[in-house]
Structure formats: C-alpha cells, structure tokens
mmCIF file of C-alpha atoms and ligand atoms in Angstrom:
data_model
loop_
_atom_site.group_PDB
_atom_site.id
_atom_site.type_symbol
_atom_site.label_atom_id
_atom_site.label_comp_id
_atom_site.label_asym_id
_atom_site.label_seq_id
_atom_site.Cartn_x
_atom_site.Cartn_y
_atom_site.Cartn_z
ATOM 1 C CA MET A 1 -8.882 66.935 39.597
ATOM 2 C CA SER A 2 -6.969 68.855 37.589
ATOM 3 C CA ALA A 3 -3.898 68.511 39.880
ATOM 4 C CA ASP A 4 -3.879 64.673 38.583
ATOM 5 C CA PRO A 5 -0.445 64.142 37.473
ATOM 6 C CA ASN A 6 -1.753 61.432 35.203
ATOM 7 C CA GLN A 7 -4.453 64.407 33.608
ATOM 8 C CA ASP A 8 -2.527 64.312 30.258
ATOM 9 C CA ARG A 9 -3.419 60.115 30.006
ATOM 10 C CA LEU A 10 -6.924 60.864 30.359
ATOM 11 C CA LEU A 11 -8.675 60.179 27.409
ATOM 12 C CA ASP A 12 -11.544 62.436 26.225
ATOM 13 C CA HIS A 13 -14.637 60.155 26.743
ATOM 14 C CA GLU A 14 -16.619 59.733 29.628
ATOM 15 C CA TYR A 15 -19.372 57.079 30.745
ATOM 16 C CA ASP A 16 -21.617 57.710 33.755
ATOM 17 C CA GLY A 17 -18.654 59.358 35.003
ATOM 18 C CA ILE A 18 -16.186 57.120 34.379
ATOM 19 C CA LYS A 19 -12.998 58.128 32.377
ATOM 20 C CA GLU A 20 -9.971 56.210 31.428
ATOM 21 C CA TYR A 21 -6.323 56.495 30.603
ATOM 22 C CA ASP A 22 -4.899 55.911 27.433
ATOM 23 C CA ASN A 23 -2.692 52.770 28.181
ATOM 24 C CA PRO A 24 -0.438 51.942 25.275
ATOM 25 C CA MET A 25 0.386 48.222 25.281
ATOM 26 C CA PRO A 26 4.379 47.979 25.900
ATOM 27 C CA ARG A 27 6.170 47.923 22.531
ATOM 28 C CA TRP A 28 7.832 44.395 23.464
ATOM 29 C CA TRP A 29 4.271 43.307 23.360
ATOM 30 C CA LEU A 30 3.507 45.119 20.082
ATOM 31 C CA ALA A 31 6.023 43.704 18.474
ATOM 32 C CA THR A 32 5.593 40.555 19.263
ATOM 33 C CA PHE A 33 1.980 40.963 18.045
ATOM 34 C CA TRP A 34 3.174 42.464 14.442
ATOM 35 C CA ILE A 35 5.742 39.314 14.059
ATOM 36 C CA THR A 36 2.636 37.142 14.587
ATOM 37 C CA ILE A 37 0.932 38.611 11.670
ATOM 38 C CA ALA A 38 4.032 38.655 9.476
ATOM 39 C CA PHE A 39 4.564 35.139 10.147
ATOM 40 C CA SER A 40 0.561 33.982 9.586
ATOM 41 C CA ILE A 41 1.380 35.784 5.896
ATOM 42 C CA LEU A 42 4.097 33.726 5.304
ATOM 43 C CA TYR A 43 2.553 30.459 6.926
ATOM 44 C CA VAL A 44 -0.780 31.279 4.683
ATOM 45 C CA LEU A 45 1.699 31.195 1.663
ATOM 46 C CA ASN A 46 3.303 28.146 2.704
ATOM 47 C CA VAL A 47 -0.127 26.297 3.217
ATOM 48 C CA PRO A 48 -0.183 23.028 0.829
ATOM 49 C CA GLY A 49 -3.576 23.412 -1.272
ATOM 50 C CA ILE A 50 -3.178 27.219 -1.049
ATOM 51 C CA GLY A 51 0.683 28.072 -1.088
ATOM 52 C CA ASN A 52 3.719 26.535 -1.990
ATOM 53 C CA GLY A 53 4.490 24.174 1.136
ATOM 54 C CA LYS A 54 4.270 20.502 0.869
ATOM 55 C CA GLY A 55 2.782 20.075 3.864
ATOM 56 C CA ARG A 56 2.695 17.351 6.739
ATOM 57 C CA ILE A 57 1.114 14.683 4.655
ATOM 58 C CA ALA A 58 4.017 15.510 1.871
ATOM 59 C CA ASP A 59 6.807 15.303 4.754
ATOM 60 C CA TYR A 60 5.626 12.080 6.174
ATOM 61 C CA GLU A 61 5.595 10.735 2.559
ATOM 62 C CA ALA A 62 9.064 11.984 2.005
ATOM 63 C CA GLU A 63 10.380 10.220 5.234
ATOM 64 C CA MET A 64 8.400 6.821 5.012
ATOM 65 C CA ALA A 65 10.363 6.898 1.287
ATOM 66 C CA LYS A 66 13.591 7.729 2.981
ATOM 67 C CA ALA A 67 13.211 5.086 5.570
ATOM 68 C CA ALA A 68 12.144 2.415 2.949
ATOM 69 C CA ALA A 69 15.207 3.666 0.922
ATOM 70 C CA LEU A 70 17.165 2.622 4.037
ATOM 71 C CA ALA A 71 15.739 -0.652 4.674
ATOM 72 C CA ALA A 72 16.323 -1.769 1.165
ATOM 73 C CA ARG A 73 19.864 -0.879 1.330
ATOM 74 C CA ASN A 74 20.056 -2.840 4.867
ATOM 75 C CA ASP A 75 18.479 -5.502 2.924
ATOM 76 C CA PRO A 76 20.648 -8.024 1.819
ATOM 77 C CA MET A 77 17.667 -9.191 -0.875
ATOM 78 C CA ASN A 78 17.921 -6.349 -2.470
ATOM 79 C CA GLY A 79 18.523 -6.287 -5.657
ATOM 80 C CA LEU A 80 19.638 -9.999 -5.746
ATOM 81 C CA THR A 81 18.591 -12.250 -8.682
ATOM 82 C CA ASN A 82 18.621 -15.769 -8.865
ATOM 83 C CA GLU A 83 21.345 -15.828 -11.511
ATOM 84 C CA THR A 84 23.837 -13.971 -8.826
ATOM 85 C CA ILE A 85 23.328 -16.887 -6.375
ATOM 86 C CA VAL A 86 23.928 -19.437 -8.986
ATOM 87 C CA ALA A 87 27.075 -17.876 -9.904
ATOM 88 C CA ALA A 88 28.223 -17.661 -6.554
ATOM 89 C CA SER A 89 27.751 -21.488 -6.479
ATOM 90 C CA THR A 90 30.337 -22.022 -9.040
ATOM 91 C CA ASP A 91 32.903 -19.093 -8.427
ATOM 92 C CA PRO A 92 35.655 -20.688 -6.044
ATOM 93 C CA ALA A 93 36.192 -17.808 -3.633
ATOM 94 C CA GLN A 94 32.449 -17.827 -3.040
ATOM 95 C CA ARG A 95 32.156 -21.135 -2.403
ATOM 96 C CA ALA A 96 34.966 -21.134 -0.256
ATOM 97 C CA LEU A 97 33.428 -18.911 1.924
ATOM 98 C CA GLY A 98 30.139 -20.290 1.506
ATOM 99 C CA SER A 99 31.528 -23.673 2.225
ATOM 100 C CA SER A 100 33.228 -22.651 5.316
ATOM 101 C CA THR A 101 29.981 -20.629 6.319
ATOM 102 C CA PHE A 102 27.784 -23.723 5.920
ATOM 103 C CA ALA A 103 30.465 -26.068 8.389
ATOM 104 C CA THR A 104 30.852 -23.561 11.028
ATOM 105 C CA ILE A 105 26.959 -22.393 11.254
ATOM 106 C CA CYS A 106 24.654 -24.397 9.348
ATOM 107 C CA SER A 107 26.374 -27.766 9.929
ATOM 108 C CA SER A 108 24.973 -28.204 13.461
ATOM 109 C CA CYS A 109 21.443 -28.636 11.892
ATOM 110 C CA HIS A 110 21.895 -29.490 8.538
ATOM 111 C CA LEU A 111 24.947 -31.942 9.027
ATOM 112 C CA ALA A 112 28.315 -30.882 7.384
ATOM 113 C CA ASP A 113 27.017 -32.553 3.784
ATOM 114 C CA GLY A 114 23.758 -30.984 4.543
ATOM 115 C CA GLY A 115 22.000 -34.504 5.225
ATOM 116 C CA GLY A 116 19.791 -32.900 7.355
ATOM 117 C CA LEU A 117 19.651 -33.260 11.450
ATOM 118 C CA ILE A 118 17.301 -30.695 13.026
ATOM 119 C CA GLY A 119 16.855 -28.975 9.630
ATOM 120 C CA PRO A 120 15.785 -30.392 6.636
ATOM 121 C CA ASN A 121 17.823 -32.656 3.981
ATOM 122 C CA LEU A 122 19.203 -29.883 1.723
ATOM 123 C CA THR A 123 20.499 -32.508 -1.097
ATOM 124 C CA ASP A 124 17.005 -34.027 -2.233
ATOM 125 C CA ALA A 125 14.361 -32.957 -4.063
ATOM 126 C CA TYR A 126 11.906 -32.105 -1.167
ATOM 127 C CA TRP A 127 11.681 -28.453 -0.259
ATOM 128 C CA LEU A 128 9.854 -26.812 2.656
ATOM 129 C CA HIS A 129 10.313 -23.476 1.794
ATOM 130 C CA GLY A 130 11.210 -23.427 -2.454
ATOM 131 C CA ASP A 131 14.111 -24.265 -4.032
ATOM 132 C CA LYS A 132 14.761 -21.646 -6.178
ATOM 133 C CA PRO A 133 18.056 -19.924 -5.145
ATOM 134 C CA LEU A 134 16.200 -16.606 -4.078
ATOM 135 C CA GLU A 135 13.661 -18.517 -2.241
ATOM 136 C CA ILE A 136 16.657 -20.518 -0.848
ATOM 137 C CA MET A 137 18.320 -17.213 0.185
ATOM 138 C CA LYS A 138 15.224 -15.661 1.694
ATOM 139 C CA THR A 139 14.861 -18.975 3.649
ATOM 140 C CA ILE A 140 18.432 -18.464 4.982
ATOM 141 C CA THR A 141 18.034 -14.616 5.358
ATOM 142 C CA GLU A 142 14.692 -14.632 7.253
ATOM 143 C CA GLY A 143 14.518 -17.949 8.984
ATOM 144 C CA VAL A 144 11.674 -19.751 10.024
ATOM 145 C CA ALA A 145 11.495 -18.978 13.487
ATOM 146 C CA ALA A 146 8.419 -21.282 14.489
ATOM 147 C CA LYS A 147 10.554 -23.684 13.322
ATOM 148 C CA GLY A 148 13.623 -23.485 14.610
ATOM 149 C CA MET A 149 15.624 -22.096 11.698
ATOM 150 C CA PRO A 150 17.250 -18.877 12.775
ATOM 151 C CA PRO A 151 17.188 -15.978 10.790
ATOM 152 C CA TRP A 152 20.721 -15.032 9.311
ATOM 153 C CA GLY A 153 20.007 -12.172 7.616
ATOM 154 C CA LYS A 154 21.503 -10.051 10.095
ATOM 155 C CA THR A 155 24.093 -11.720 11.314
ATOM 156 C CA LEU A 156 26.049 -12.562 8.227
ATOM 157 C CA LYS A 157 27.261 -10.310 5.989
ATOM 158 C CA PRO A 158 25.417 -9.925 2.294
ATOM 159 C CA GLN A 159 27.927 -11.498 0.417
ATOM 160 C CA GLN A 160 28.487 -14.297 3.189
ATOM 161 C CA LEU A 161 24.527 -14.854 2.769
ATOM 162 C CA VAL A 162 24.768 -14.951 -0.975
ATOM 163 C CA ALA A 163 27.574 -17.398 -0.909
ATOM 164 C CA VAL A 164 26.265 -19.730 1.352
ATOM 165 C CA ALA A 165 22.873 -19.921 -0.536
ATOM 166 C CA GLY A 166 24.822 -20.643 -3.486
ATOM 167 C CA TYR A 167 26.594 -23.274 -1.827
ATOM 168 C CA VAL A 168 23.348 -24.919 -0.699
ATOM 169 C CA LEU A 169 22.752 -25.117 -4.405
ATOM 170 C CA THR A 170 25.927 -27.319 -4.359
ATOM 171 C CA LEU A 171 24.152 -29.856 -2.330
ATOM 172 C CA LYS A 172 21.578 -30.708 -4.507
ATOM 173 C CA GLY A 173 21.959 -34.235 -5.803
ATOM 174 C CA THR A 174 24.776 -35.278 -3.461
ATOM 175 C CA THR A 175 24.686 -37.978 -1.549
ATOM 176 C CA PRO A 176 24.903 -37.258 2.289
ATOM 177 C CA LYS A 177 25.910 -40.538 4.538
ATOM 178 C CA ALA A 178 22.799 -40.179 6.877
ATOM 179 C CA PRO A 179 19.884 -38.790 5.081
ATOM 180 C CA LYS A 180 17.039 -37.494 6.870
ATOM 181 C CA ALA A 181 14.113 -38.809 5.780
ATOM 182 C CA PRO A 182 12.502 -36.156 2.985
ATOM 183 C CA GLN A 183 10.368 -33.077 4.565
ATOM 184 C CA GLY A 184 8.259 -31.163 2.134
ATOM 185 C CA ILE A 185 7.187 -31.145 -1.397
ATOM 186 C CA ASN A 186 9.318 -32.829 -4.376
ATOM 187 C CA LEU A 187 10.069 -30.105 -6.362
ATOM 188 C CA ASP A 188 11.630 -32.262 -8.885
ATOM 189 C CA SER A 189 8.537 -34.020 -9.832
ATOM 190 C CA VAL A 190 6.212 -31.257 -9.590
ATOM 191 C CA ALA A 191 8.353 -29.128 -11.815
ATOM 192 C CA THR A 192 7.989 -31.894 -14.656
ATOM 193 C CA ALA A 193 4.314 -33.549 -13.758
ATOM 194 C CA ALA A 194 2.602 -29.840 -14.056
ATOM 195 C CA PRO A 195 3.832 -26.163 -14.744
ATOM 196 C CA PRO A 196 4.679 -24.939 -11.636
ATOM 197 C CA PRO A 197 2.211 -22.335 -9.601
ATOM 198 C CA ALA A 198 2.062 -18.878 -10.740
ATOM 199 C CA THR A 199 3.426 -17.554 -7.401
ATOM 200 C CA ARG A 200 6.664 -19.682 -7.792
HETATM 201 C C1 HEC B 301 19.704 -24.228 14.706
HETATM 202 C C2 HEC B 301 19.146 -24.880 13.833
HETATM 203 C C3 HEC B 301 19.135 -24.787 12.360
HETATM 204 C C4 HEC B 301 20.534 -23.761 12.023
HETATM 205 C C5 HEC B 301 21.981 -23.403 12.981
HETATM 206 C C6 HEC B 301 20.511 -23.874 10.563
HETATM 207 N N1 HEC B 301 19.346 -24.147 10.155
HETATM 208 FE FE1 HEC B 301 18.449 -24.157 8.212
HETATM 209 N N2 HEC B 301 16.494 -24.865 8.608
HETATM 210 C C7 HEC B 301 16.328 -25.478 10.335
HETATM 211 C C8 HEC B 301 15.169 -26.105 10.437
HETATM 212 C C9 HEC B 301 14.537 -26.517 11.542
HETATM 213 C C10 HEC B 301 14.900 -25.929 8.997
HETATM 214 C C11 HEC B 301 13.174 -26.334 8.801
HETATM 215 C C12 HEC B 301 12.118 -25.143 8.817
HETATM 216 C C13 HEC B 301 10.888 -25.589 8.509
HETATM 217 O O1 HEC B 301 10.495 -26.406 9.373
HETATM 218 O O2 HEC B 301 9.997 -24.677 8.007
HETATM 219 C C14 HEC B 301 15.632 -25.139 8.460
HETATM 220 C C15 HEC B 301 15.346 -24.510 7.064
HETATM 221 C C16 HEC B 301 16.430 -24.569 6.239
HETATM 222 C C17 HEC B 301 16.352 -24.402 4.846
HETATM 223 C C18 HEC B 301 14.885 -24.595 4.148
HETATM 224 C C19 HEC B 301 14.723 -25.959 3.421
HETATM 225 C C20 HEC B 301 13.641 -26.319 2.593
HETATM 226 O O3 HEC B 301 13.491 -27.708 2.828
HETATM 227 O O4 HEC B 301 13.312 -25.319 2.336
HETATM 228 C C21 HEC B 301 17.382 -24.058 4.422
HETATM 229 C C22 HEC B 301 17.721 -23.688 2.977
HETATM 230 C C23 HEC B 301 18.381 -23.426 5.243
HETATM 231 N N3 HEC B 301 17.903 -24.076 6.398
HETATM 232 C C24 HEC B 301 19.236 -23.225 5.172
HETATM 233 C C25 HEC B 301 20.873 -22.966 6.314
HETATM 234 C C26 HEC B 301 21.717 -22.658 6.366
HETATM 235 C C27 HEC B 301 22.340 -21.962 5.039
HETATM 236 C C28 HEC B 301 22.184 -22.201 7.551
HETATM 237 C C29 HEC B 301 23.396 -21.546 7.743
HETATM 238 C C30 HEC B 301 23.590 -20.398 7.545
HETATM 239 C C31 HEC B 301 21.141 -23.213 8.696
HETATM 240 N N4 HEC B 301 20.233 -23.432 7.370
HETATM 241 C C32 HEC B 301 21.379 -23.146 9.767
HETATM 242 C C33 HEC B 301 17.430 -25.163 11.579
HETATM 243 C C34 HEC B 301 18.821 -24.559 11.035
#
C-alpha cells in the first residue's frame, strides 16, 4: 500500500476499511460556482419588492405602454377634434383633396354627388352611424365591415381621411340627382325634438 503513488491524496479518515482520495473540483467548475453565487446576490438586490429592480410586471406594462403609444401615433383619429374636420371642409386645398378622393374612391358606392347607391345617401339628415364630424371620420376610418363599407384608415393617408370627412360634411343639404331613400335616423329632428343622448 505504501507504494501507492496516490498515497498523498488519501484523506485521513477511514470507514469500514474504506479510504477516499481528496478530489478537488476542477477550477473552471469552482469558478462558475462562485459566479452563480455572486449573480444570485445581484439578482436578489434586483428583485421587485426587495431590491430596486422593476420586475417582469413593470416590464410588461412598459412594453404595453410603448405599443399603445405607437398605436395612437398610427391612429388617424388620434388627437382629432370636430373642429379640425369642420376646418377641413372649408379650407380650399383640403376641400379639393377631399373632393377628388371622394370622386375616385367613394363615388362608386355613394355616387359622385353623395346621393347614395350601395352606400347610404350622404346628403340627407338620416344617418346610420352619426353625423358629427368625428363620427363620420370614424365610419370612414374603421368602416362597417358587415354592411359593406370598407375601412379606409389603412388605405388613405390621415390628411386624406380628414379631407374626405370634411368633404362629406359639405354634401349635407345638397340636392343629388337620384337621392337614395333615407337610412337610419333623422338626426336633425332628433336634435330639435329632444336633447341628444349623452353618448353622442
Ligand atoms: C364598397 C362600397 C363603399 C365604398 C367604396 C365607400 N362606402 Fe361608405 N358606406 C358603404 C355602405 C354599404 C355604408 C352603410 C353601412 C351600414 O349600413 O352600416 C356606408 C356608410 C358610409 C357612411 C356612414 C353613413 C351613415 O348613414 O352613417 C359614411 C360617412 C361613408 N360611408 C363615407 C364614405 C367615404 C368618405 C368613402 C370613400 C373614402 C366611402 N364611404 C366609400 C359603402 C361604401
């Protein structure tokens, strides 16, 4: 036994005649072990509730806020007021843009004079989706998929949407050649007969 070259590595203790070598873990293994301990301390310092980290909930909320901000920036309705659309209906340049947009895109369903064909008459007092500038803008932007009014929010530029919504305002009260029968409610009579519902 004394000739054993591993003799020095033998540990002192002995159990039931069994002795063991001192086999240290490799340095690289020990190094990673210490690194994980150091990391765990940093990690605990960064845990929400204990440390200064914001945590996954806050990360999620920050991401959602970023996405909402982006969506708002891409939404042509964002920051828009009734006044902006009314202004577009009288501004010559915007009116020209609205009129040409209406003639090329909308006239196929609403007719060039707005009298209505597949889509409703836009010159009368009857409205399915509201006659407020923002309501008209919303109908144009989002469309009414189930009823065949396409959403134009992605196809047209925001400036073009505002212009064409403004142009729709100018159609009201005009006399088209072949007006389509009224659809929806007469909002003029609603406005005079009773105060408008709070949602409008
Ligand atoms: C493919 C046919 C089609 C085209 C093109 C079309 N519309 Fe329409 N539009 C409709 C139909 C159908 C409706 C009625 C939806 C319903 O019944 O709810 C409608 C409804 C509307 C309304 C709401 C009317 C109301 O009574 O509330 C407005 C405003 C409108 N369209 C504007 C436009 C404008 C502006 C354009 C062009 C950018 C356009 N539409 C292009 C078919 C069309």
